[in-house]
mmCIF file of C-alpha atoms in Angstrom:
data_model
loop_
_atom_site.group_PDB
_atom_site.id
_atom_site.type_symbol
_atom_site.label_atom_id
_atom_site.label_comp_id
_atom_site.label_asym_id
_atom_site.label_seq_id
_atom_site.Cartn_x
_atom_site.Cartn_y
_atom_site.Cartn_z
ATOM 1 C CA UNK H 29 32.445 -8.966 -15.628
ATOM 2 C CA UNK H 30 31.914 -6.661 -12.665
ATOM 3 C CA UNK H 31 29.032 -7.862 -10.492
ATOM 4 C CA UNK H 32 29.858 -5.315 -7.778
ATOM 5 C CA UNK H 33 27.841 -2.121 -8.388
ATOM 6 C CA UNK H 34 29.801 0.893 -9.566
ATOM 7 C CA UNK H 35 28.483 4.418 -9.074
ATOM 8 C CA UNK H 36 27.877 6.245 -12.352
ATOM 9 C CA UNK H 37 26.092 9.417 -11.164
ATOM 10 C CA UNK H 38 25.187 11.301 -7.994
ATOM 11 C CA UNK H 39 22.907 14.299 -7.394
ATOM 12 C CA UNK H 40 22.003 15.875 -4.071
ATOM 13 C CA UNK H 41 18.278 16.219 -3.302
ATOM 14 C CA UNK H 42 16.441 17.115 -0.082
ATOM 15 C CA UNK H 43 19.637 16.666 1.926
ATOM 16 C CA UNK H 44 20.257 13.174 0.551
ATOM 17 C CA UNK H 45 21.533 11.785 -2.737
ATOM 18 C CA UNK H 46 20.169 10.146 -5.861
ATOM 19 C CA UNK H 47 22.907 7.711 -6.868
ATOM 20 C CA UNK H 48 22.869 5.554 -9.987
ATOM 21 C CA UNK H 49 24.780 2.284 -10.165
ATOM 22 C CA UNK H 50 25.743 -0.210 -12.852
ATOM 23 C CA UNK H 51 26.586 -3.883 -12.397
ATOM 24 C CA UNK H 52 26.595 -7.161 -14.286
ATOM 25 C CA UNK H 53 23.594 -9.325 -13.413
ATOM 26 C CA UNK H 54 24.233 -13.095 -13.492
ATOM 27 C CA UNK H 55 20.458 -13.600 -13.259
ATOM 28 C CA UNK H 56 19.751 -11.644 -16.453
ATOM 29 C CA UNK H 57 23.048 -12.159 -18.272
ATOM 30 C CA UNK H 58 23.630 -8.469 -18.963
ATOM 31 C CA UNK H 59 24.679 -5.200 -17.360
ATOM 32 C CA UNK H 60 21.928 -3.448 -15.385
ATOM 33 C CA UNK H 61 21.497 -0.024 -13.843
ATOM 34 C CA UNK H 62 19.517 0.955 -10.774
ATOM 35 C CA UNK H 63 18.987 4.080 -8.678
ATOM 36 C CA UNK H 64 19.155 4.480 -4.927
ATOM 37 C CA UNK H 65 17.904 7.551 -3.084
ATOM 38 C CA UNK H 66 19.794 7.816 0.199
ATOM 39 C CA UNK H 67 18.155 10.159 2.733
ATOM 40 C CA UNK H 68 20.394 12.260 4.981
ATOM 41 C CA UNK H 69 21.826 10.007 7.707
ATOM 42 C CA UNK H 70 21.631 10.931 11.390
ATOM 43 C CA UNK H 71 24.816 8.963 12.151
ATOM 44 C CA UNK H 72 27.475 6.885 10.345
ATOM 45 C CA UNK H 73 26.115 3.665 11.880
ATOM 46 C CA UNK H 74 22.440 4.329 11.059
ATOM 47 C CA UNK H 75 20.669 1.670 8.974
ATOM 48 C CA UNK H 76 17.734 2.569 6.720
ATOM 49 C CA UNK H 77 14.704 0.467 5.736
ATOM 50 C CA UNK H 78 14.267 0.110 1.975
ATOM 51 C CA UNK H 79 11.332 0.728 -0.358
ATOM 52 C CA UNK H 80 11.502 -0.783 -3.846
ATOM 53 C CA UNK H 81 9.798 0.972 -6.744
ATOM 54 C CA UNK H 82 8.910 -1.012 -9.885
ATOM 55 C CA UNK H 83 8.291 1.066 -13.005
ATOM 56 C CA UNK H 84 5.881 0.530 -15.885
ATOM 57 C CA UNK H 85 6.057 -0.349 -19.571
ATOM 58 C CA UNK H 86 8.826 1.342 -21.591
ATOM 59 C CA UNK H 87 10.359 2.933 -18.463
ATOM 60 C CA UNK H 88 13.919 2.665 -17.160
ATOM 61 C CA UNK H 89 15.315 3.117 -13.658
ATOM 62 C CA UNK H 90 15.349 6.878 -14.275
ATOM 63 C CA UNK H 91 11.656 7.797 -14.672
ATOM 64 C CA UNK H 92 10.592 7.496 -11.048
ATOM 65 C CA UNK H 93 13.688 9.232 -9.673
ATOM 66 C CA UNK H 94 13.291 12.198 -12.053
ATOM 67 C CA UNK H 95 9.504 12.610 -12.033
ATOM 68 C CA UNK H 96 7.816 11.344 -8.864
ATOM 69 C CA UNK H 97 9.049 13.750 -6.195
ATOM 70 C CA UNK H 98 9.130 10.822 -3.753
ATOM 71 C CA UNK H 99 12.468 11.927 -2.317
ATOM 72 C CA UNK H 100 10.996 14.785 -0.247
ATOM 73 C CA UNK H 101 9.004 12.547 2.075
ATOM 74 C CA UNK H 102 11.510 9.666 1.850
ATOM 75 C CA UNK H 103 14.046 12.154 3.200
ATOM 76 C CA UNK H 104 11.938 13.164 6.212
ATOM 77 C CA UNK H 105 10.784 9.589 6.900
ATOM 78 C CA UNK H 106 14.299 8.182 6.624
ATOM 79 C CA UNK H 107 13.533 5.582 3.958
ATOM 80 C CA UNK H 108 15.852 4.510 1.129
ATOM 81 C CA UNK H 109 14.244 4.270 -2.325
ATOM 82 C CA UNK H 110 15.451 1.576 -4.737
ATOM 83 C CA UNK H 111 14.483 1.859 -8.419
ATOM 84 C CA UNK H 112 15.622 -0.980 -10.713
ATOM 85 C CA UNK H 113 15.211 -1.121 -14.498
ATOM 86 C CA UNK H 114 12.228 -2.864 -16.113
ATOM 87 C CA UNK H 115 13.934 -5.583 -18.184
ATOM 88 C CA UNK H 116 17.273 -6.929 -19.400
ATOM 89 C CA UNK H 117 18.943 -4.770 -22.046
ATOM 90 C CA UNK H 118 21.565 -5.251 -24.736
ATOM 91 C CA UNK H 119 21.036 -8.979 -25.272
ATOM 92 C CA UNK H 120 20.032 -8.487 -28.937
ATOM 93 C CA UNK H 121 17.306 -11.105 -28.903
ATOM 94 C CA UNK H 122 15.459 -10.996 -32.223
ATOM 95 C CA UNK H 123 12.368 -8.809 -31.896
ATOM 96 C CA UNK H 124 13.208 -7.588 -28.394
ATOM 97 C CA UNK H 125 12.636 -3.922 -29.276
ATOM 98 C CA UNK H 126 9.853 -4.306 -31.866
ATOM 99 C CA UNK H 127 7.046 -3.390 -29.440
ATOM 100 C CA UNK H 128 6.864 -0.966 -26.539
ATOM 101 C CA UNK H 129 4.679 -3.370 -24.527
ATOM 102 C CA UNK H 130 6.871 -6.456 -24.849
ATOM 103 C CA UNK H 131 10.572 -7.301 -24.662
ATOM 104 C CA UNK H 132 12.977 -4.491 -23.740
ATOM 105 C CA UNK H 133 11.349 -2.227 -21.135
ATOM 106 C CA UNK H 134 8.583 -4.758 -20.559
ATOM 107 C CA UNK H 135 9.903 -7.531 -18.324
ATOM 108 C CA UNK H 136 6.607 -7.925 -16.400
ATOM 109 C CA UNK H 137 8.533 -8.951 -13.261
ATOM 110 C CA UNK H 138 8.283 -12.682 -14.011
ATOM 111 C CA UNK H 139 10.690 -15.515 -14.801
ATOM 112 C CA UNK H 140 10.241 -16.422 -18.459
ATOM 113 C CA UNK H 141 10.122 -20.139 -19.240
ATOM 114 C CA UNK H 142 10.237 -19.935 -23.042
ATOM 115 C CA UNK H 143 13.713 -20.532 -24.475
ATOM 116 C CA UNK H 144 13.867 -17.387 -26.620
ATOM 117 C CA UNK H 145 13.173 -15.136 -23.621
ATOM 118 C CA UNK H 146 15.050 -17.185 -20.992
ATOM 119 C CA UNK H 147 17.018 -14.134 -19.797
ATOM 120 C CA UNK H 148 13.832 -12.262 -18.898
ATOM 121 C CA UNK H 149 13.982 -13.171 -15.191
ATOM 122 C CA UNK H 150 13.029 -9.893 -13.542
ATOM 123 C CA UNK H 151 11.208 -11.710 -10.743
ATOM 124 C CA UNK H 152 14.419 -13.367 -9.544
ATOM 125 C CA UNK H 153 16.372 -10.168 -10.142
ATOM 126 C CA UNK H 154 14.058 -8.073 -7.943
ATOM 127 C CA UNK H 155 13.297 -10.672 -5.271
ATOM 128 C CA UNK H 156 16.667 -12.441 -4.972
ATOM 129 C CA UNK H 157 19.639 -10.884 -6.739
ATOM 130 C CA UNK H 158 19.087 -7.186 -6.042
ATOM 131 C CA UNK H 159 18.398 -7.482 -2.264
ATOM 132 C CA UNK H 160 21.502 -9.683 -1.868
ATOM 133 C CA UNK H 161 23.585 -7.221 -3.907
ATOM 134 C CA UNK H 162 22.356 -4.317 -1.771
ATOM 135 C CA UNK H 163 22.957 -6.166 1.494
ATOM 136 C CA UNK H 164 26.520 -7.076 0.513
ATOM 137 C CA UNK H 165 27.536 -3.657 -0.825
ATOM 138 C CA UNK H 166 25.624 -1.048 1.173
ATOM 139 C CA UNK H 167 26.000 -1.575 4.934
ATOM 140 C CA UNK H 168 23.728 1.400 5.654
ATOM 141 C CA UNK H 169 20.726 -0.511 4.260
ATOM 142 C CA UNK H 170 18.618 -2.749 6.479
ATOM 143 C CA UNK H 171 17.402 -4.923 3.621
ATOM 144 C CA UNK H 172 15.430 -7.204 5.952
ATOM 145 C CA UNK H 173 13.069 -4.257 6.475
ATOM 146 C CA UNK H 174 11.614 -3.806 2.999
ATOM 147 C CA UNK H 175 8.400 -2.773 1.291
ATOM 148 C CA UNK H 176 7.477 -2.554 -2.388
ATOM 149 C CA UNK H 177 5.320 -0.443 -4.709
ATOM 150 C CA UNK H 178 5.020 0.409 -8.383
ATOM 151 C CA UNK H 179 3.051 1.789 -11.313
ATOM 152 C CA UNK H 180 1.111 0.026 -14.097
ATOM 153 C CA UNK H 181 3.224 -3.018 -15.097
ATOM 154 C CA UNK H 182 5.270 -2.208 -11.990
ATOM 155 C CA UNK H 183 2.107 -2.125 -9.886
ATOM 156 C CA UNK H 184 1.427 -5.631 -11.174
ATOM 157 C CA UNK H 185 4.993 -6.562 -10.227
ATOM 158 C CA UNK H 186 4.719 -5.082 -6.740
ATOM 159 C CA UNK H 187 1.405 -6.788 -5.972
ATOM 160 C CA UNK H 188 2.446 -10.220 -7.238
ATOM 161 C CA UNK H 189 5.892 -10.128 -5.638
ATOM 162 C CA UNK H 190 4.387 -9.065 -2.311
ATOM 163 C CA UNK H 191 1.667 -11.719 -2.357
ATOM 164 C CA UNK H 192 4.228 -14.440 -3.170
ATOM 165 C CA UNK H 193 6.720 -13.222 -0.538
ATOM 166 C CA UNK H 194 4.816 -12.008 2.510
ATOM 167 C CA UNK H 195 7.837 -12.893 4.643
ATOM 168 C CA UNK H 196 10.095 -10.509 2.698
ATOM 169 C CA UNK H 197 8.002 -7.316 2.478
ATOM 170 C CA UNK H 198 6.178 -5.367 5.185
ATOM 171 C CA UNK H 199 3.689 -3.656 2.857
ATOM 172 C CA UNK H 200 2.664 -3.007 -0.743
ATOM 173 C CA UNK H 201 0.964 -0.256 -2.713
ATOM 174 C CA UNK H 202 0.376 0.523 -6.365
ATOM 175 C CA UNK H 203 -0.602 3.249 -8.797
ATOM 176 C CA UNK H 204 -2.839 2.098 -11.664
ATOM 177 C CA UNK H 205 -1.670 -1.527 -11.517
ATOM 178 C CA UNK H 206 -2.214 -4.122 -14.237
ATOM 179 C CA UNK H 207 -4.215 -5.992 -11.632
ATOM 180 C CA UNK H 208 -5.581 -8.927 -13.630
ATOM 181 C CA UNK H 209 -3.125 -9.477 -16.511
ATOM 182 C CA UNK H 210 -4.495 -12.890 -17.534
ATOM 183 C CA UNK H 211 -7.614 -11.022 -18.667
ATOM 184 C CA UNK H 212 -6.095 -8.016 -20.468
ATOM 185 C CA UNK H 213 -4.277 -7.628 -23.812
ATOM 186 C CA UNK H 214 -0.944 -6.483 -22.306
ATOM 187 C CA UNK H 215 -0.819 -9.446 -19.962
ATOM 188 C CA UNK H 216 -2.019 -12.022 -22.473
ATOM 189 C CA UNK H 217 0.607 -10.934 -25.002
ATOM 190 C CA UNK H 218 3.429 -10.969 -22.437
ATOM 191 C CA UNK H 219 2.421 -14.206 -20.729
ATOM 192 C CA UNK H 220 1.932 -16.099 -24.003
ATOM 193 C CA UNK H 221 5.429 -15.178 -25.161
ATOM 194 C CA UNK H 222 7.266 -15.402 -21.838
ATOM 195 C CA UNK H 223 5.420 -18.301 -20.190
ATOM 196 C CA UNK H 224 3.776 -20.297 -22.984
ATOM 197 C CA UNK H 225 0.112 -21.298 -23.291
ATOM 198 C CA UNK H 226 -0.572 -22.717 -19.810
ATOM 199 C CA UNK H 227 -3.114 -20.568 -17.945
ATOM 200 C CA UNK H 228 -2.015 -22.187 -14.664
ATOM 201 C CA UNK H 229 1.466 -20.735 -15.237
ATOM 202 C CA UNK H 230 -0.060 -17.327 -15.966
ATOM 203 C CA UNK H 231 -1.996 -17.337 -12.693
ATOM 204 C CA UNK H 232 1.287 -17.481 -10.770
ATOM 205 C CA UNK H 233 1.897 -13.892 -11.926
ATOM 206 C CA UNK H 234 -1.650 -12.543 -11.646
ATOM 207 C CA UNK H 235 -2.463 -10.577 -8.485
ATOM 208 C CA UNK H 236 -6.196 -11.243 -8.751
ATOM 209 C CA UNK H 237 -5.562 -14.990 -8.925
ATOM 210 C CA UNK H 238 -2.881 -14.969 -6.224
ATOM 211 C CA UNK H 239 -4.820 -13.068 -3.579
ATOM 212 C CA UNK H 240 -7.299 -15.916 -3.202
ATOM 213 C CA UNK H 241 -4.425 -18.275 -2.311
ATOM 214 C CA UNK H 242 -2.653 -16.257 0.376
ATOM 215 C CA UNK H 243 -3.174 -16.024 4.113
ATOM 216 C CA UNK H 244 -2.072 -13.592 6.797
ATOM 217 C CA UNK H 245 -1.866 -10.430 4.702
ATOM 218 C CA UNK H 246 -1.454 -8.138 7.686
ATOM 219 C CA UNK H 247 -0.942 -4.726 6.062
ATOM 220 C CA UNK H 248 -3.674 -2.974 4.092
ATOM 221 C CA UNK H 249 -2.954 -2.877 0.348
ATOM 222 C CA UNK H 250 -3.154 0.718 -0.946
ATOM 223 C CA UNK H 251 -4.076 1.340 -4.589
ATOM 224 C CA UNK H 252 -4.588 4.700 -6.295
ATOM 225 C CA UNK H 253 -6.293 4.735 -9.689
ATOM 226 C CA UNK H 254 -7.234 7.737 -11.820
ATOM 227 C CA UNK H 255 -10.749 7.572 -13.223
ATOM 228 C CA UNK H 256 -9.641 9.338 -16.429
ATOM 229 C CA UNK H 257 -6.969 6.712 -17.095
ATOM 230 C CA UNK H 258 -7.432 5.556 -20.700
ATOM 231 C CA UNK H 259 -6.222 2.054 -19.767
ATOM 232 C CA UNK H 260 -8.570 1.598 -16.805
ATOM 233 C CA UNK H 261 -11.295 -0.561 -18.312
ATOM 234 C CA UNK H 262 -9.419 -2.729 -20.829
ATOM 235 C CA UNK H 263 -5.911 -3.155 -19.356
ATOM 236 C CA UNK H 264 -5.833 -2.433 -15.619
ATOM 237 C CA UNK H 265 -9.029 -4.017 -14.204
ATOM 238 C CA UNK H 266 -8.526 -2.981 -10.549
ATOM 239 C CA UNK H 267 -12.158 -3.804 -9.779
ATOM 240 C CA UNK H 268 -11.354 -7.493 -10.366
ATOM 241 C CA UNK H 269 -8.560 -7.326 -7.809
ATOM 242 C CA UNK H 270 -10.701 -5.420 -5.305
ATOM 243 C CA UNK H 271 -13.434 -8.039 -5.598
ATOM 244 C CA UNK H 272 -10.906 -10.868 -5.117
ATOM 245 C CA UNK H 273 -9.533 -9.136 -2.002
ATOM 246 C CA UNK H 274 -13.030 -8.835 -0.537
ATOM 247 C CA UNK H 275 -13.687 -12.533 -1.183
ATOM 248 C CA UNK H 276 -10.370 -13.460 0.464
ATOM 249 C CA UNK H 277 -10.845 -11.083 3.430
ATOM 250 C CA UNK H 278 -7.723 -9.158 2.436
ATOM 251 C CA UNK H 279 -7.776 -5.478 3.403
ATOM 252 C CA UNK H 280 -7.465 -3.202 0.365
ATOM 253 C CA UNK H 281 -7.920 0.568 0.144
ATOM 254 C CA UNK H 282 -8.843 1.287 -3.478
ATOM 255 C CA UNK H 283 -8.956 5.038 -4.127
ATOM 256 C CA UNK H 284 -10.489 6.095 -7.438
ATOM 257 C CA UNK H 285 -9.140 9.598 -8.009
ATOM 258 C CA UNK H 286 -11.449 11.851 -10.079
ATOM 259 C CA UNK H 287 -9.934 13.433 -13.183
ATOM 260 C CA UNK H 288 -6.507 11.811 -13.016
ATOM 261 C CA UNK H 289 -4.852 9.888 -15.853
ATOM 262 C CA UNK H 290 -2.045 7.270 -16.078
ATOM 263 C CA UNK H 291 0.880 9.708 -15.940
ATOM 264 C CA UNK H 292 3.569 10.734 -13.476
ATOM 265 C CA UNK H 293 1.531 13.892 -12.801
ATOM 266 C CA UNK H 294 -0.942 11.551 -11.112
ATOM 267 C CA UNK H 295 1.804 9.645 -9.294
ATOM 268 C CA UNK H 296 3.458 12.846 -8.014
ATOM 269 C CA UNK H 297 0.110 14.066 -6.666
ATOM 270 C CA UNK H 298 -0.379 11.086 -4.344
ATOM 271 C CA UNK H 299 3.179 9.797 -3.818
ATOM 272 C CA UNK H 300 3.422 11.258 -0.308
ATOM 273 C CA UNK H 301 0.492 9.106 0.861
ATOM 274 C CA UNK H 302 2.246 6.002 -0.414
ATOM 275 C CA UNK H 303 5.557 6.828 1.284
ATOM 276 C CA UNK H 304 3.704 7.424 4.576
ATOM 277 C CA UNK H 305 1.803 4.135 4.093
ATOM 278 C CA UNK H 306 5.074 2.217 3.818
ATOM 279 C CA UNK H 307 6.843 4.240 6.532
ATOM 280 C CA UNK H 308 4.165 3.178 9.000
ATOM 281 C CA UNK H 309 4.583 -0.512 8.087
ATOM 282 C CA UNK H 310 8.388 -0.385 8.046
ATOM 283 C CA UNK H 311 8.646 1.244 11.476
ATOM 284 C CA UNK H 312 6.351 -1.185 13.329
#
């Protein structure tokens, strides 16, 4: 099976290109797709820093590329955007597509330990396999200069991956993240099925738990949250994360945005701020 990524689509945008690729993932045991936005290059030898975007529940690698408008500022800042999918697909595990908040489209960016869901290893895919794949196949990418951000489940993924890998990422930000999944229905459902009953195992993928254990978080964590988001109070719990950051002396800029909901309309409104936030960290 072809592990080398093959290009399956290309569209020009703001002088650069949105390119979609397909490859076989040994980590996940299935074929995966991902998008790269390449900004216009000033020279053939130029190497770009990379910014990973992790999408939310029920999304694919396409949502962010089609809806966010992030390419405009990524183009002017000279940053490559990487958008992977949200879970393995096509494995035909019983019940994998029964719910929109679990299984296909809902990988939660963890490594499942329960036998039935053993292929759900999106943490290793994002942190290990994908950067290596990019480094080996795209010489124009400077994968050692990387930052990460995401939305909802993907905001959870970005925060936890960053906090567990401060040596790999220069900065993190999130839109409406599932910030304390061990204490919300989405997280409890996913963690019970993927990780089993041990709360200690759950805490390894909970940003609010992790932030109290880390040191030397140098870059400010940026979070945007709409105050009209219907998931704010029962699923997202950003106040818990903000409180944990204060207790751990970790710098966080939590912006509660009046009138905004959980949608890509909200993301598109503030995406430029997030690209600039990461551009500053990546160019230090």
